Short mmCIF file of N, CA, C and O in Angstrom, two decimals:
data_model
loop_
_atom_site.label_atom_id
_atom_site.label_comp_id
_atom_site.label_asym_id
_atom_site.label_seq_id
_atom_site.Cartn_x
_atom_site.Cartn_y
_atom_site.Cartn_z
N UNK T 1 23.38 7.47 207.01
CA UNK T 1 23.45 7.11 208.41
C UNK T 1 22.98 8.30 209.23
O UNK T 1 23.49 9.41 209.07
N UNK T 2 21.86 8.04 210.24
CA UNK T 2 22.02 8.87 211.09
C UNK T 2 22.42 8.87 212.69
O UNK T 2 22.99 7.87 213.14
N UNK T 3 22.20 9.73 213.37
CA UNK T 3 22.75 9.82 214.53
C UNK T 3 21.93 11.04 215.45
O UNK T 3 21.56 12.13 215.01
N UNK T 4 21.77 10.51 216.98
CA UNK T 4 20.74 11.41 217.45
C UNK T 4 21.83 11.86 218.91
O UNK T 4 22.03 11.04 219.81
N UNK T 5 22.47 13.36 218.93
CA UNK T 5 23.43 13.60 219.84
C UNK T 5 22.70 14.73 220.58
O UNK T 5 21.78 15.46 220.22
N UNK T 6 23.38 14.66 221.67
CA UNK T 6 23.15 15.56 222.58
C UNK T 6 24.05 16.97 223.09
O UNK T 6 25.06 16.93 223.79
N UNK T 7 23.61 17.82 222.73
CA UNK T 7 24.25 19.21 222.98
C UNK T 7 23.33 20.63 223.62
O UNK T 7 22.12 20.76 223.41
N UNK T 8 23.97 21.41 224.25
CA UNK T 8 23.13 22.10 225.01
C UNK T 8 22.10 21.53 225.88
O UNK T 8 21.24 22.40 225.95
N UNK T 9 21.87 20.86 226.34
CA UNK T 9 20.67 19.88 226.98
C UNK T 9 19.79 19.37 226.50
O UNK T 9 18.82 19.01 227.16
N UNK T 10 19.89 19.19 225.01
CA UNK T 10 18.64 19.14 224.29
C UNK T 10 19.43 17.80 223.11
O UNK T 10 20.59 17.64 222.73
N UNK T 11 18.20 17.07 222.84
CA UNK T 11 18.64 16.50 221.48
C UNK T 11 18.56 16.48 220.11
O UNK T 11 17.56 16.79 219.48
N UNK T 12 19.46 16.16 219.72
CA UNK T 12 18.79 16.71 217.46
C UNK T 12 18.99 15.50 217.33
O UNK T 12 19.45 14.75 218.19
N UNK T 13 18.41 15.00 215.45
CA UNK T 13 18.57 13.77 214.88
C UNK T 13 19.01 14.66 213.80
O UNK T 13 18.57 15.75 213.45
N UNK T 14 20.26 13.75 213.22
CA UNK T 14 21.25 14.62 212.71
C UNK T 14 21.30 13.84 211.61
O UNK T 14 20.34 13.07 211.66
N UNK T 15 21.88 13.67 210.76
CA UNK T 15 22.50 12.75 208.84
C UNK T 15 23.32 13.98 208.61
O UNK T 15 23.30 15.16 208.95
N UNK T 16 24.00 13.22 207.91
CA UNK T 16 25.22 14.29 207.35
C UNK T 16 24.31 15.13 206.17
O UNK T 16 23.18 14.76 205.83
N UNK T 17 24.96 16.23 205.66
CA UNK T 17 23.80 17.59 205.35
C UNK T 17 23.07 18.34 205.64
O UNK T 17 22.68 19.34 205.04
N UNK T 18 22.68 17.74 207.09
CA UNK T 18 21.96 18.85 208.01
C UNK T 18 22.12 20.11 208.19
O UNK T 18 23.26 20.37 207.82
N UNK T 19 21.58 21.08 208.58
CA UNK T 19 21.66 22.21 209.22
C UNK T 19 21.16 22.64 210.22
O UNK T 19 20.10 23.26 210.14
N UNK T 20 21.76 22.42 211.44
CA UNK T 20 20.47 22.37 212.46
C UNK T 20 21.12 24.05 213.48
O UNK T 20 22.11 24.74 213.20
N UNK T 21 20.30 24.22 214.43
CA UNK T 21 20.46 25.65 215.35
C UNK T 21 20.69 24.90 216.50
O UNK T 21 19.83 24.07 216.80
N UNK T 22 22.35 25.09 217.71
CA UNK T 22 22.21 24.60 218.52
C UNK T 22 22.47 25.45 219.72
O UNK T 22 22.82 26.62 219.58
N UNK T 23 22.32 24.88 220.91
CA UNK T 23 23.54 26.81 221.91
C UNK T 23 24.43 26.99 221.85
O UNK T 23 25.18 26.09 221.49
N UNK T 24 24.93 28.23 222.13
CA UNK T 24 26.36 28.58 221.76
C UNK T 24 27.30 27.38 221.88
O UNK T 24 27.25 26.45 222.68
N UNK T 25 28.16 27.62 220.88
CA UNK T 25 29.52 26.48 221.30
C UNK T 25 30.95 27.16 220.94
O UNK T 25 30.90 27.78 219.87
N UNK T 26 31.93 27.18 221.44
CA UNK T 26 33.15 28.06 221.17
C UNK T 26 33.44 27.91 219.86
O UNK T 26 32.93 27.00 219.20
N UNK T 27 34.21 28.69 219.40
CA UNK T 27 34.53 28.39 217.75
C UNK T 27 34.16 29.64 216.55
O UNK T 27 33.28 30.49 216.66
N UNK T 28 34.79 29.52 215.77
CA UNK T 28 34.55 30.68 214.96
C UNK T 28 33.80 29.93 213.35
O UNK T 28 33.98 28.75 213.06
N UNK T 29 33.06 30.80 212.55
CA UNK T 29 32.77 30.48 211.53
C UNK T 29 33.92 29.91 211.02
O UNK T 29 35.10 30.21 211.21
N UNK T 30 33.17 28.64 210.02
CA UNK T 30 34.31 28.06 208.95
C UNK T 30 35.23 26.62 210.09
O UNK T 30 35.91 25.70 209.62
N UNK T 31 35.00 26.83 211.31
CA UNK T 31 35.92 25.79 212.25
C UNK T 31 35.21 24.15 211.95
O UNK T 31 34.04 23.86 211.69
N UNK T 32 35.92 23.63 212.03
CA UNK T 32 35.08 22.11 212.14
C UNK T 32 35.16 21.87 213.55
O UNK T 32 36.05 22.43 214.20
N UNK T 33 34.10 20.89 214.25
CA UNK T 33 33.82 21.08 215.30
C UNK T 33 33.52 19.36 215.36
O UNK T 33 33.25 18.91 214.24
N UNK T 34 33.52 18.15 216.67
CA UNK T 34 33.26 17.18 217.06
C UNK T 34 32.11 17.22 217.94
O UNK T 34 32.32 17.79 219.01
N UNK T 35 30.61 16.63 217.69
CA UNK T 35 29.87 16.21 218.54
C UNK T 35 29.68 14.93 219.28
O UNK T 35 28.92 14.05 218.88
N UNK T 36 30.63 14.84 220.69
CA UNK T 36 30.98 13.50 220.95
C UNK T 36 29.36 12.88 221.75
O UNK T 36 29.27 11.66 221.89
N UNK T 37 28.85 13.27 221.96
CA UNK T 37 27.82 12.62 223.07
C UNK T 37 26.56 12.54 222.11
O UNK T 37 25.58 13.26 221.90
N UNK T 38 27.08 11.15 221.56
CA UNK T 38 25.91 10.32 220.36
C UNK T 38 25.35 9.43 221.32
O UNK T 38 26.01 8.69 222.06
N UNK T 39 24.01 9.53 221.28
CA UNK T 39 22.88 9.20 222.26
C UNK T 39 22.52 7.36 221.39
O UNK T 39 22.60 6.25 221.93
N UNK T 40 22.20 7.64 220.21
CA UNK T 40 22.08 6.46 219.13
C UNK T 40 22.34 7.18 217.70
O UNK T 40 22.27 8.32 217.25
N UNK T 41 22.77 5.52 217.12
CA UNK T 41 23.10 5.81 215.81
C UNK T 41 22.58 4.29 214.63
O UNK T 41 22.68 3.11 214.98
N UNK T 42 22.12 4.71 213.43
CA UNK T 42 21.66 3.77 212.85
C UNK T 42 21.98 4.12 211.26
O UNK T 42 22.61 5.09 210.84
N UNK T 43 21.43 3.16 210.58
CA UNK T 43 21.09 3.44 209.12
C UNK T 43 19.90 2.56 208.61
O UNK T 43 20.08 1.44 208.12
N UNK T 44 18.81 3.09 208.75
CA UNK T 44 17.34 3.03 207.93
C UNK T 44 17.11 2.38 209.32
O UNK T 44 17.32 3.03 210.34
N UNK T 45 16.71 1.15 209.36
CA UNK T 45 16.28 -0.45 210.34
C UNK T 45 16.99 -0.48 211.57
O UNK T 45 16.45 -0.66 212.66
N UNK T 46 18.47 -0.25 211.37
CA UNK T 46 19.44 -1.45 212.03
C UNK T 46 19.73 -0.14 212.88
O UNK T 46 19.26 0.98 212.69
N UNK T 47 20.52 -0.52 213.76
CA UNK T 47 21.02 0.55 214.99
C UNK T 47 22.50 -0.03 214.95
O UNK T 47 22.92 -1.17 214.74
N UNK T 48 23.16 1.23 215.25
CA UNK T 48 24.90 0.63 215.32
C UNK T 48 25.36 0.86 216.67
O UNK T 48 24.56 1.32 217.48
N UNK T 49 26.54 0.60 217.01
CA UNK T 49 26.97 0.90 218.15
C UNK T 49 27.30 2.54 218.76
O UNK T 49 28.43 2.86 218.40
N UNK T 50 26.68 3.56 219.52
CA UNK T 50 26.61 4.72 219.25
C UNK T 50 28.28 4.79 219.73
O UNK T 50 28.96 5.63 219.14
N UNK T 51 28.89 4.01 220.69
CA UNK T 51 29.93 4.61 221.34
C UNK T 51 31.25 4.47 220.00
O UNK T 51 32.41 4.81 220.27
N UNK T 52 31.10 4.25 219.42
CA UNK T 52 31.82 3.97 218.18
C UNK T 52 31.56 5.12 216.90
O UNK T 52 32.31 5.33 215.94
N UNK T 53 30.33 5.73 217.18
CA UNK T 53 30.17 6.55 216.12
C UNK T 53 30.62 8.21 216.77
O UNK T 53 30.69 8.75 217.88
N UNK T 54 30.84 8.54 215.42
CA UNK T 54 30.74 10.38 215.70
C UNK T 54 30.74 10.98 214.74
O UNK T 54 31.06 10.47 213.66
N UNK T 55 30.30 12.45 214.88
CA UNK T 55 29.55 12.94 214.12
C UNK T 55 30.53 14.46 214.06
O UNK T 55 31.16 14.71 215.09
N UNK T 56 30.62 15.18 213.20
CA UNK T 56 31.82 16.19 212.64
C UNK T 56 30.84 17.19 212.05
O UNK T 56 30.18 16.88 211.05
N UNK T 57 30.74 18.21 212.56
CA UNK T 57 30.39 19.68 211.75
C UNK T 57 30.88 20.67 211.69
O UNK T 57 31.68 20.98 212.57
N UNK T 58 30.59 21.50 210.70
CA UNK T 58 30.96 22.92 210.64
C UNK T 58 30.22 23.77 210.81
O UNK T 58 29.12 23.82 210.26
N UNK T 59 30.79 24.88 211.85
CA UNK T 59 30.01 26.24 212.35
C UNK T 59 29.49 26.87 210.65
O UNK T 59 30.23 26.65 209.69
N UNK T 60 28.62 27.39 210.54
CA UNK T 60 28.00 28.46 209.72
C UNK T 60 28.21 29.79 209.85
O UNK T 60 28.45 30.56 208.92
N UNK T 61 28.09 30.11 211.21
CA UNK T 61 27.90 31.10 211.75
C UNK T 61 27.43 30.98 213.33
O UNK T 61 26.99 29.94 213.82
N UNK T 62 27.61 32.35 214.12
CA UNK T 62 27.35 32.50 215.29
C UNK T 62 26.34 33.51 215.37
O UNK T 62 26.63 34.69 215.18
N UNK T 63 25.41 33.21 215.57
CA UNK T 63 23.88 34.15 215.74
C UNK T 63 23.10 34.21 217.11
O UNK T 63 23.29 33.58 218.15
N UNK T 64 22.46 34.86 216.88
CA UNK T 64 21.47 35.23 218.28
C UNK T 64 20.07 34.52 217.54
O UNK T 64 20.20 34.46 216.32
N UNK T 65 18.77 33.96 218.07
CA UNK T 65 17.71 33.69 217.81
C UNK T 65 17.08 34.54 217.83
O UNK T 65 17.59 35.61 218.18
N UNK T 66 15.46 34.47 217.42
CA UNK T 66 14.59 35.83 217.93
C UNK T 66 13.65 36.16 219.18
O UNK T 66 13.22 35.40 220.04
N UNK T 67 13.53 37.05 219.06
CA UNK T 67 13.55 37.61 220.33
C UNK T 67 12.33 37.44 221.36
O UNK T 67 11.38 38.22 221.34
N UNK T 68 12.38 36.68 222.01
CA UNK T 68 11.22 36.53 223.19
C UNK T 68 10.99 37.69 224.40
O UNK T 68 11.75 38.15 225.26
N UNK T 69 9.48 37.96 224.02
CA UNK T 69 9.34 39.18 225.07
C UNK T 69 8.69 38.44 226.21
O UNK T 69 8.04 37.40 226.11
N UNK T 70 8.96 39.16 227.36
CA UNK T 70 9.14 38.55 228.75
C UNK T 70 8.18 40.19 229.41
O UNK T 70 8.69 41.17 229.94
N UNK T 71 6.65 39.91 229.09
CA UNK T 71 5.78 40.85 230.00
C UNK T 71 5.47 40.20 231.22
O UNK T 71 5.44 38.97 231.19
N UNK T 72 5.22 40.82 232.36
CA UNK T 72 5.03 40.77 233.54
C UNK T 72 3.79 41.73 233.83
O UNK T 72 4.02 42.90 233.50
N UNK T 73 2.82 41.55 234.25
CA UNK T 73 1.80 42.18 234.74
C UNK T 73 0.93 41.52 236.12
O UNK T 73 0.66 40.33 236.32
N UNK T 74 0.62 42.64 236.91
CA UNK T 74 -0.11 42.19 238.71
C UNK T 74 -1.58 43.24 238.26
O UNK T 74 -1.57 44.46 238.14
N UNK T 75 -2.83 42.26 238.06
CA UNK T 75 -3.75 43.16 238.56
C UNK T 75 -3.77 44.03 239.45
O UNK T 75 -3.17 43.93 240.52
N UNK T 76 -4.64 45.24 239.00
CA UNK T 76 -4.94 46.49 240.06
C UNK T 76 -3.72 46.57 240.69
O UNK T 76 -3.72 46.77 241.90
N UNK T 77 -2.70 46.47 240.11
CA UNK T 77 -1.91 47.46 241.31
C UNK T 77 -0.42 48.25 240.48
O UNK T 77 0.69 48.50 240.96
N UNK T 78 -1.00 48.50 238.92
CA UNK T 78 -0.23 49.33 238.03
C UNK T 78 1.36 48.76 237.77
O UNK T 78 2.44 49.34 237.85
N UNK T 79 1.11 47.77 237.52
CA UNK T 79 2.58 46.54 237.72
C UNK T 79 2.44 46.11 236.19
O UNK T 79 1.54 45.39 235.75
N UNK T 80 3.57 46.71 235.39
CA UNK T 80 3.63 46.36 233.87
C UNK T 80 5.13 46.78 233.84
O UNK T 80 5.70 47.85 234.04
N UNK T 81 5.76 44.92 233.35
CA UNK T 81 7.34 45.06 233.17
C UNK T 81 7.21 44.57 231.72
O UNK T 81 6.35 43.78 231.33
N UNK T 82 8.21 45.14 230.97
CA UNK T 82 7.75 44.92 229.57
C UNK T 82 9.57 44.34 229.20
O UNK T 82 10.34 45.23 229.53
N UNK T 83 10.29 43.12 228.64
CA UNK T 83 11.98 43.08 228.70
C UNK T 83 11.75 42.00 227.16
O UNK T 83 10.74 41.72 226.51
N UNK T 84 13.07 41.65 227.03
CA UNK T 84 12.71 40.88 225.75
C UNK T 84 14.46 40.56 226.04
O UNK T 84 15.24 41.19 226.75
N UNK T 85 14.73 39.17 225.06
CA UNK T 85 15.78 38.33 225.19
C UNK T 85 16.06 37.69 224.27
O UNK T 85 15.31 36.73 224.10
N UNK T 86 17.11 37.85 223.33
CA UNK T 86 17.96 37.13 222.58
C UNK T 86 19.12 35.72 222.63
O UNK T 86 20.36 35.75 222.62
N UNK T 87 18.36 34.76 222.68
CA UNK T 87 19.76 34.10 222.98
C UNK T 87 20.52 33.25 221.86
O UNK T 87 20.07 32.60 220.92
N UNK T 88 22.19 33.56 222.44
CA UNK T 88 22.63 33.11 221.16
C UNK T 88 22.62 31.71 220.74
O UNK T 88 22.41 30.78 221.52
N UNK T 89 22.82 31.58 219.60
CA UNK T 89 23.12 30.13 219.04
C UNK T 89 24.22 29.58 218.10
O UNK T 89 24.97 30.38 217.55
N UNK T 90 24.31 28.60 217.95
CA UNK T 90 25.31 28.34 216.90
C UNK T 90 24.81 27.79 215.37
O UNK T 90 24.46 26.61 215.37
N UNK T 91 24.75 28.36 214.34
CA UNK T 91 24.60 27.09 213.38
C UNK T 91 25.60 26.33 212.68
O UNK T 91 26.74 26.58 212.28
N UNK T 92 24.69 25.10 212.64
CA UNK T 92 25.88 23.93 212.08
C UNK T 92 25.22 22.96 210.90
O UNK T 92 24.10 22.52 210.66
N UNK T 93 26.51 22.86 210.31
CA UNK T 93 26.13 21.87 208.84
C UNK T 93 26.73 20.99 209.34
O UNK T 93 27.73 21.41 209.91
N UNK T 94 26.50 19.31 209.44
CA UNK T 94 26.93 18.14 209.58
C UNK T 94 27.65 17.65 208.31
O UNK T 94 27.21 17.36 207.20
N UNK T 95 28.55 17.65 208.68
CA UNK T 95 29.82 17.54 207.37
C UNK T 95 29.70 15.51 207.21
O UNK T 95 29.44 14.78 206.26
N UNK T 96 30.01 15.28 208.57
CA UNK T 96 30.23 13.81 208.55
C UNK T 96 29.08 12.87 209.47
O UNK T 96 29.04 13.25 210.64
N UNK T 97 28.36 11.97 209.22
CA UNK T 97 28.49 10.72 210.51
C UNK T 97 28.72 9.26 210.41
O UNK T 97 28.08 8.43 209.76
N UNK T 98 29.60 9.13 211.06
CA UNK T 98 30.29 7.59 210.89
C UNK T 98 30.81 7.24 212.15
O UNK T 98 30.64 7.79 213.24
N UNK T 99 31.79 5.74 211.67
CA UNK T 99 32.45 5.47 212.05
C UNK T 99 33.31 5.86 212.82
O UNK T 99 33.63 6.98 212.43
N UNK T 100 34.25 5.43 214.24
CA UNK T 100 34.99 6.84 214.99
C UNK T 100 36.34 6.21 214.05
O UNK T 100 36.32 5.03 213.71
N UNK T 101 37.84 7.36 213.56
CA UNK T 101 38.37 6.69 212.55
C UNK T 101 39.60 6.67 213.77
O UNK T 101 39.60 7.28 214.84
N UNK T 102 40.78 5.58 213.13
CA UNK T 102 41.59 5.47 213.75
C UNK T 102 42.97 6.52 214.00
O UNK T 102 44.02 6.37 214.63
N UNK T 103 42.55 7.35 213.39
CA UNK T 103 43.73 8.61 214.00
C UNK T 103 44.29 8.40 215.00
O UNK T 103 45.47 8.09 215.17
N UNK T 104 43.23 8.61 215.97
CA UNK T 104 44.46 8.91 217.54
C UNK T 104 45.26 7.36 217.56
O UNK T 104 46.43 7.33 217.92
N UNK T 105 44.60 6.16 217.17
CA UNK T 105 45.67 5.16 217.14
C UNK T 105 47.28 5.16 216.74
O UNK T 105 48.36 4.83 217.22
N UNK T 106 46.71 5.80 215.46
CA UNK T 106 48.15 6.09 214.33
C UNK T 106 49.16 6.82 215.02
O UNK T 106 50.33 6.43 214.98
N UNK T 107 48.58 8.49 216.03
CA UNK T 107 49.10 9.05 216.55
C UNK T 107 49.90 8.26 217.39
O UNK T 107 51.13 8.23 217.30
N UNK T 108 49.23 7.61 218.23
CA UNK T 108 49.72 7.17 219.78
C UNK T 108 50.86 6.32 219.18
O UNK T 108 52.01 6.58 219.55
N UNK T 109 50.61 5.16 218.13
CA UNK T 109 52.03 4.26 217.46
C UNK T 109 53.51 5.31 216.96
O UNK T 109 54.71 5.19 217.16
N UNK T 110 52.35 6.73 215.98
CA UNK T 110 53.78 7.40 215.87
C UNK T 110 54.30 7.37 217.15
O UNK T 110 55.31 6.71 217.36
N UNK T 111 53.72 8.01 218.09
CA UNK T 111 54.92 8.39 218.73
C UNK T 111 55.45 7.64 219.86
O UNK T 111 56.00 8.15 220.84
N UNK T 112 55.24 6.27 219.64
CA UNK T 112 55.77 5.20 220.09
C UNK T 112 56.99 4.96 219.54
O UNK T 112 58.07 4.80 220.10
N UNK T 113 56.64 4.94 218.06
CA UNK T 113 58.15 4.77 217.26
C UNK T 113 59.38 6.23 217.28
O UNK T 113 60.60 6.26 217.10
N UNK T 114 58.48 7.18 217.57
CA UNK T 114 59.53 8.45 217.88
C UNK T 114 60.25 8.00 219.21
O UNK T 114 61.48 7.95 219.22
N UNK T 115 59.58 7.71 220.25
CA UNK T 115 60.26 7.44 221.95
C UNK T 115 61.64 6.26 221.26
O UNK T 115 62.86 6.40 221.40
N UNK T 116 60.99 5.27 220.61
CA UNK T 116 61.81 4.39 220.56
C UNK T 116 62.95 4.40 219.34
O UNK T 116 63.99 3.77 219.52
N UNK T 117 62.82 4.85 218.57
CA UNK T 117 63.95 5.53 217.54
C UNK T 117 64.97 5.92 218.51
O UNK T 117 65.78 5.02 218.73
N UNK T 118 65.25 7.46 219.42
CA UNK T 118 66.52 7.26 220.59
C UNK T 118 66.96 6.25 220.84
O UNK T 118 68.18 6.08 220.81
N UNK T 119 66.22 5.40 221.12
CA UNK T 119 66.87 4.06 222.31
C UNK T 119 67.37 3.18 221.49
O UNK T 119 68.13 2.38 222.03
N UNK T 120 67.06 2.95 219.45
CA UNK T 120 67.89 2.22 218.70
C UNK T 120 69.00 2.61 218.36
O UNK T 120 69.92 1.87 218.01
N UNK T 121 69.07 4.21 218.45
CA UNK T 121 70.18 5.11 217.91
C UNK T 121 70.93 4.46 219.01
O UNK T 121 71.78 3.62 218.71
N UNK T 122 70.71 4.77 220.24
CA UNK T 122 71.58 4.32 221.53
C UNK T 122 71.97 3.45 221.60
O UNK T 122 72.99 3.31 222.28
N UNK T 123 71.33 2.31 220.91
CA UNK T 123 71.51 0.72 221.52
C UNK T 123 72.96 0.44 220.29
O UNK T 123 74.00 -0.17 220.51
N UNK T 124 72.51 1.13 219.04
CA UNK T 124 73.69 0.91 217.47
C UNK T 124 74.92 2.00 218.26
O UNK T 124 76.07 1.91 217.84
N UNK T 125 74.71 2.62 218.96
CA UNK T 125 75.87 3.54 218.95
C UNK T 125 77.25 2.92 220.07
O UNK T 125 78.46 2.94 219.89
N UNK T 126 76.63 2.52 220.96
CA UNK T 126 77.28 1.46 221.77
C UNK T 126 78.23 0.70 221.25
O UNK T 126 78.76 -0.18 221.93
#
């Protein structure tokens, strides 16, 4: 399956195994990380529903790219700026893309049944 998301202002086409270079993103090597803003998602032909999918990676590392020099020059009038610029990036291996899974559901029921556990204790203790 793949999936084509949007990060840093820019877009990648992603499948799980990837390794792609994106802009910085908080996080330390080794973190797993969520790319929620899936633009489209498919497998081979068919297209799936993107708002349903998401896509899970892990940082590699935190690096700088290479280095772009930034000359400036004005005829005849001895004007030579010479600077250069690193900017950082993140790399990432795409661990997962799928389906979005039902966790936070499970969550939200636990702790439905936690609120309401008190109020049976209360209701038997009566």
């Amino acid at each position: 399956m793949f999936a084509v998301v949007r990060t840093g202002g820019k877009q990648y086409r992603v499948a799980a195994g990837d390794k792609i270079a994106v802009e910085k993103l908080a996080g330390e090597a080794g973190d797993t990380i969520t790319l929620g803003d899936v633009l489209l998602a498919g497998e081979g032909e068919s297209l799936a529903d993107a708002g349903s999918v998401t896509v899970s990676a892990e940082i590699i590392a935190q690096a700088k790219s290479e280095k772009v020099i930034v000359f400036k020059k004005r005829r005849r009038h001895n004007y030579r700026r010479k600077n250069g610029h690193r900017q950082e990036m993140t790399l990432l291996r795409i661990t997962a893309v799928g389906a979005a899974e039902a966790k936070p559901a499970k969550k939200a029921a636990a702790k439905k049944t936690k609120s309401e556990a008190p109020a049976e204790a209360a209701a038997t203790a009566e």
